[in-house]
Amino acid sequence: MNDTTPKPILILGGTGKTGRRLAERLTAQGLPVRIGSRSGTPRFDWEVRATWGPAMHGVSAVYISYYPDLAVPGAAEVIGAFARLAVQNGITRLVLLSGRGEAEAQRAEEMVKASGADWTILRCAWFSQNFSEGFLVEPLLEGEVALPVGNVGEPFVDADDIADAAFAVLTEPGHVGQLYALTGPRLLSFADAVAEIGKAAGRDIRFVRISHEEFTAAVGAHELPAEFAWLLNELFTEVLDGRNESLTDGVQRVLGRQPRDFFAYATATAATGIWSN
């Protein structure tokens, strides 16, 4: 490899909601990427530290998206260990995908800052795409979404905006040492969001507030992985308590434009037929 060939950017969670979109953007601009996943080459697995070194060998920067979520206990220590190893290997440019209002996520941010890396943090609200690329697709199709959350406003952020922001901070100067809190332009309750999806899809979809006990039982019936079931309960019991009921200007600061509105997301996504029986 001669010196004029750009080194690849390692995208951890490269098959996930934001990683996949970031990879598409970088590739479209002719920039080399390496997908960090258990099916990648070389393989990357958060739980197998022996895979970390080979995956980061020869890369210029790393986009860090942690599976299943930074809210999971112990995630901060894992992120810290990875960041320190990256810096030891001469990879100083690290971009961390983080979550709003999650104590463990904020600890992970501090770990990355303390590693000596040239860091940028993208601290994100709840993804709009959780309604179309996650566990909510099935209840939306069935016509009833039952969640243990009340009339709390959430500034749903579009995964395409997150990917645009990640692309910008990885390819432009001026973003080192910056924390960008990324939200959408409006606060919506989950009932509001479900209503907008129903309107976009031309269907009557109900939202029902249920108890945490009912939700835990429903999640258990779906035989989800234990850590995912725990995570859903944590997000709905802890994080959706109103602590994130505010808008930020992170998208505007990074991209110089307004974030995409939830209804624009719902309209475009409904057109794909994913919410139609």
Coordinates of C-alpha atoms in Angstrom, one line a residue:
M1 CA 0.0 0.0 0.0
N2 CA 1.6 3.3 -1.0
D3 CA 1.1 6.5 1.1
T4 CA -1.5 8.0 -1.3
T5 CA -4.0 5.2 -0.7
P6 CA -6.4 6.2 2.0
K7 CA -6.7 3.9 5.0
P8 CA -10.2 2.4 5.6
I9 CA -12.6 3.7 8.3
L10 CA -13.6 0.9 10.6
I11 CA -17.4 1.0 11.3
L12 CA -18.3 -1.0 14.4
G13 CA -22.0 -2.0 14.1
G14 CA -21.5 -1.6 10.4
T15 CA -24.6 -3.6 9.6
G16 CA -26.8 -1.7 12.1
K17 CA -29.2 1.3 11.5
T18 CA -26.5 4.0 11.5
G19 CA -23.4 2.0 10.6
R20 CA -25.0 0.7 7.4
R21 CA -26.0 4.2 6.3
L22 CA -22.6 5.6 7.1
A23 CA -20.9 2.9 5.1
E24 CA -23.1 3.7 2.1
R25 CA -22.2 7.4 2.3
L26 CA -18.4 6.8 2.6
T27 CA -18.4 4.2 -0.2
A28 CA -20.4 6.5 -2.4
Q29 CA -17.6 9.1 -2.0
G30 CA -15.0 6.5 -2.9
L31 CA -13.7 6.2 0.7
P32 CA -12.7 2.7 1.9
V33 CA -14.6 1.2 4.8
R34 CA -14.2 -1.9 6.9
I35 CA -17.3 -3.3 8.4
G36 CA -16.8 -4.4 12.1
S37 CA -19.3 -7.1 12.8
R38 CA -19.4 -10.8 13.7
S39 CA -19.9 -11.6 10.0
G40 CA -17.2 -9.1 8.9
T41 CA -13.7 -9.9 7.6
P42 CA -11.8 -9.8 9.8
R43 CA -14.4 -10.7 12.3
F44 CA -15.2 -8.2 15.1
D45 CA -17.0 -9.2 18.3
W46 CA -17.3 -7.0 21.3
E47 CA -17.3 -10.0 23.6
V48 CA -14.1 -11.5 22.1
R49 CA -11.3 -9.0 22.7
A50 CA -8.9 -11.0 20.5
T51 CA -10.9 -9.9 17.5
W52 CA -10.3 -6.2 18.3
G53 CA -6.7 -5.8 17.2
P54 CA -7.0 -7.5 13.8
A55 CA -10.2 -5.5 13.0
M56 CA -8.5 -2.1 13.8
H57 CA -5.2 -3.0 12.0
G58 CA -4.4 -0.4 9.4
V59 CA -7.5 1.8 9.8
S60 CA -7.5 5.6 9.9
A61 CA -10.5 6.1 12.2
V62 CA -13.3 4.2 14.0
Y63 CA -17.0 4.8 14.3
I64 CA -18.1 3.1 17.5
S65 CA -21.6 1.8 17.7
Y66 CA -22.0 -0.6 20.6
Y67 CA -24.3 -3.7 20.5
P68 CA -27.0 -4.0 21.9
D69 CA -26.8 -0.5 23.5
L70 CA -24.5 1.7 25.6
A71 CA -27.1 1.5 28.4
V72 CA -26.2 -2.1 29.2
P73 CA -24.2 -2.4 32.4
G74 CA -20.5 -2.8 31.8
A75 CA -20.6 -1.2 28.3
A76 CA -18.6 1.8 29.5
E77 CA -15.6 -0.4 30.5
V78 CA -15.7 -2.3 27.2
I79 CA -15.7 1.0 25.3
G80 CA -12.9 2.3 27.4
A81 CA -10.8 -0.8 26.8
F82 CA -11.4 -0.6 23.1
A83 CA -10.5 3.2 22.9
R84 CA -7.3 2.6 24.8
L85 CA -6.3 -0.2 22.5
A86 CA -7.0 1.9 19.5
V87 CA -4.9 4.8 20.7
Q88 CA -2.1 2.3 21.6
N89 CA -2.3 1.2 18.0
G90 CA -2.0 4.7 16.7
I91 CA -5.6 5.1 15.8
T92 CA -6.6 8.4 17.5
R93 CA -9.7 9.4 15.5
L94 CA -12.7 7.9 17.3
V95 CA -16.4 8.8 16.8
L96 CA -18.8 7.5 19.4
L97 CA -22.5 6.9 18.9
S98 CA -24.1 7.6 22.3
G99 CA -27.5 7.9 23.8
R100 CA -29.3 10.7 25.6
G101 CA -30.2 10.4 29.3
E102 CA -28.4 7.1 29.7
A103 CA -26.0 7.0 32.7
E104 CA -23.9 4.2 31.3
A105 CA -23.7 5.9 27.9
Q106 CA -22.4 9.0 29.5
R107 CA -19.8 7.0 31.4
A108 CA -18.7 5.5 28.0
E109 CA -18.3 9.0 26.7
E110 CA -16.0 9.9 29.6
M111 CA -14.0 6.7 28.9
V112 CA -13.4 7.7 25.2
K113 CA -12.4 11.2 26.3
A114 CA -9.9 9.8 28.8
S115 CA -8.3 7.5 26.2
G116 CA -6.3 10.2 24.6
A117 CA -8.2 9.9 21.3
D118 CA -9.2 12.7 19.0
W119 CA -12.9 12.1 19.9
T120 CA -16.2 13.3 18.7
I121 CA -19.5 12.2 20.4
L122 CA -22.9 11.9 18.7
R123 CA -25.4 11.8 21.5
C124 CA -28.7 10.7 20.0
A125 CA -32.3 10.8 20.8
W126 CA -34.6 7.8 20.1
F127 CA -34.3 6.8 16.4
S128 CA -37.3 7.3 14.2
Q129 CA -36.2 4.0 12.5
N130 CA -37.0 2.0 15.6
F131 CA -40.5 2.0 14.2
S132 CA -39.5 0.5 10.9
E133 CA -36.2 -1.4 11.5
G134 CA -36.8 -2.9 14.9
F135 CA -39.2 -4.6 17.3
L136 CA -42.1 -2.1 16.7
V137 CA -42.7 -3.2 13.1
E138 CA -44.8 -6.2 14.2
P139 CA -47.2 -4.4 16.5
L140 CA -47.6 -1.6 14.0
L141 CA -48.6 -4.2 11.4
E142 CA -51.1 -5.7 13.9
G143 CA -52.6 -2.3 14.5
E144 CA -51.8 -1.9 18.2
V145 CA -48.7 -0.6 19.9
A146 CA -48.7 -1.3 23.6
L147 CA -45.9 0.4 25.6
P148 CA -45.3 1.4 29.2
V149 CA -44.8 5.1 28.4
G150 CA -47.1 8.0 29.0
N151 CA -47.4 11.4 27.5
V152 CA -43.7 12.1 27.4
G153 CA -42.3 14.1 24.5
E154 CA -39.4 12.5 22.6
P155 CA -37.4 14.3 19.9
F156 CA -37.2 11.4 17.6
V157 CA -34.1 11.7 15.3
D158 CA -33.8 10.2 11.9
A159 CA -31.0 7.7 11.4
D160 CA -30.2 9.3 8.0
D161 CA -29.4 12.6 9.9
I162 CA -27.2 10.6 12.3
A163 CA -25.4 9.0 9.4
D164 CA -25.0 12.4 7.6
A165 CA -23.5 13.8 10.9
A166 CA -21.2 10.8 11.3
F167 CA -20.0 11.2 7.7
A168 CA -19.4 14.9 8.2
V169 CA -17.4 14.6 11.4
L170 CA -15.3 11.8 9.9
T171 CA -14.5 13.6 6.7
E172 CA -14.3 17.3 7.6
P173 CA -11.9 19.1 9.9
G174 CA -13.1 21.0 13.0
H175 CA -15.1 18.3 14.8
V176 CA -12.5 16.9 17.2
G177 CA -13.4 17.4 20.9
Q178 CA -17.0 18.2 20.0
L179 CA -20.1 16.6 21.6
Y180 CA -23.2 16.9 19.3
A181 CA -26.6 16.1 20.8
L182 CA -28.7 15.1 17.9
T183 CA -32.5 15.4 18.0
G184 CA -35.4 15.9 15.5
P185 CA -37.1 19.2 15.2
R186 CA -40.3 18.3 17.2
L187 CA -41.2 16.6 20.5
L188 CA -43.8 13.8 20.0
S189 CA -45.2 11.3 22.5
F190 CA -45.2 7.7 21.4
A191 CA -48.9 8.0 21.0
D192 CA -48.3 11.0 18.6
A193 CA -45.7 9.0 16.7
V194 CA -48.0 6.0 16.2
A195 CA -50.8 8.3 15.1
E196 CA -48.5 10.0 12.5
I197 CA -47.4 6.5 11.2
G198 CA -51.1 5.5 11.0
K199 CA -51.9 8.6 9.1
A200 CA -49.0 8.1 6.7
A201 CA -49.9 4.5 6.2
G202 CA -53.6 5.2 5.8
R203 CA -54.4 2.8 8.6
D204 CA -56.0 3.0 12.1
I205 CA -53.2 2.0 14.5
R206 CA -53.9 2.3 18.2
F207 CA -51.5 3.2 21.0
V208 CA -52.2 1.7 24.4
R209 CA -50.3 2.5 27.6
I210 CA -49.6 -0.6 29.6
S211 CA -47.9 -1.3 32.9
H212 CA -44.3 -2.2 33.2
E213 CA -45.3 -5.6 34.4
E214 CA -47.5 -6.2 31.4
F215 CA -44.7 -5.0 29.1
T216 CA -42.1 -7.3 30.8
A217 CA -44.4 -10.2 30.3
A218 CA -45.1 -9.3 26.6
V219 CA -41.3 -9.0 25.9
G220 CA -40.7 -12.3 27.7
A221 CA -43.3 -14.0 25.4
H222 CA -41.3 -13.0 22.3
E223 CA -38.3 -14.9 23.4
L224 CA -35.9 -12.0 22.8
P225 CA -32.3 -12.3 24.0
A226 CA -32.0 -11.6 27.7
E227 CA -29.9 -8.5 27.2
F228 CA -32.4 -7.1 24.7
A229 CA -35.3 -7.7 27.0
W230 CA -33.5 -6.0 29.8
L231 CA -32.6 -3.1 27.5
L232 CA -36.2 -2.4 26.4
N233 CA -37.3 -2.4 30.0
E234 CA -34.5 0.0 30.9
L235 CA -35.2 2.4 28.1
F236 CA -38.9 2.5 28.8
T237 CA -38.7 2.6 32.6
E238 CA -35.7 4.9 33.1
V239 CA -34.9 6.9 30.0
L240 CA -38.5 7.8 28.9
D241 CA -39.3 9.6 32.1
G242 CA -39.2 13.1 30.6
R243 CA -35.4 13.7 31.0
N244 CA -35.0 14.0 27.2
E245 CA -38.0 16.3 26.7
S246 CA -36.0 19.0 25.0
L247 CA -34.7 19.8 21.5
T248 CA -31.1 20.4 20.6
D249 CA -29.3 22.1 17.7
G250 CA -26.7 19.3 17.1
V251 CA -27.9 18.5 13.6
Q252 CA -27.8 22.2 12.7
R253 CA -24.3 22.6 14.1
V254 CA -22.9 19.7 12.2
L255 CA -24.8 19.9 8.9
G256 CA -26.0 23.5 8.7
R257 CA -29.6 22.5 8.1
Q258 CA -32.7 21.5 10.0
P259 CA -33.1 17.9 11.0
R260 CA -35.6 15.7 9.2
D261 CA -39.1 15.8 10.6
F262 CA -40.8 12.6 11.9
F263 CA -43.7 12.9 9.5
A264 CA -41.4 13.1 6.6
Y265 CA -39.8 9.9 7.8
A266 CA -43.2 8.3 8.3
T267 CA -44.5 9.3 4.9
A268 CA -41.4 8.0 3.0
T269 CA -41.3 4.8 5.1
A270 CA -45.0 4.1 4.7
A271 CA -44.5 4.4 0.9
T272 CA -42.3 1.3 1.1
G273 CA -45.2 -0.8 2.3
I274 CA -43.5 -2.0 5.5
W275 CA -46.5 -1.0 7.7
S276 CA -49.2 -2.3 5.3
N277 CA -50.8 -5.7 5.7

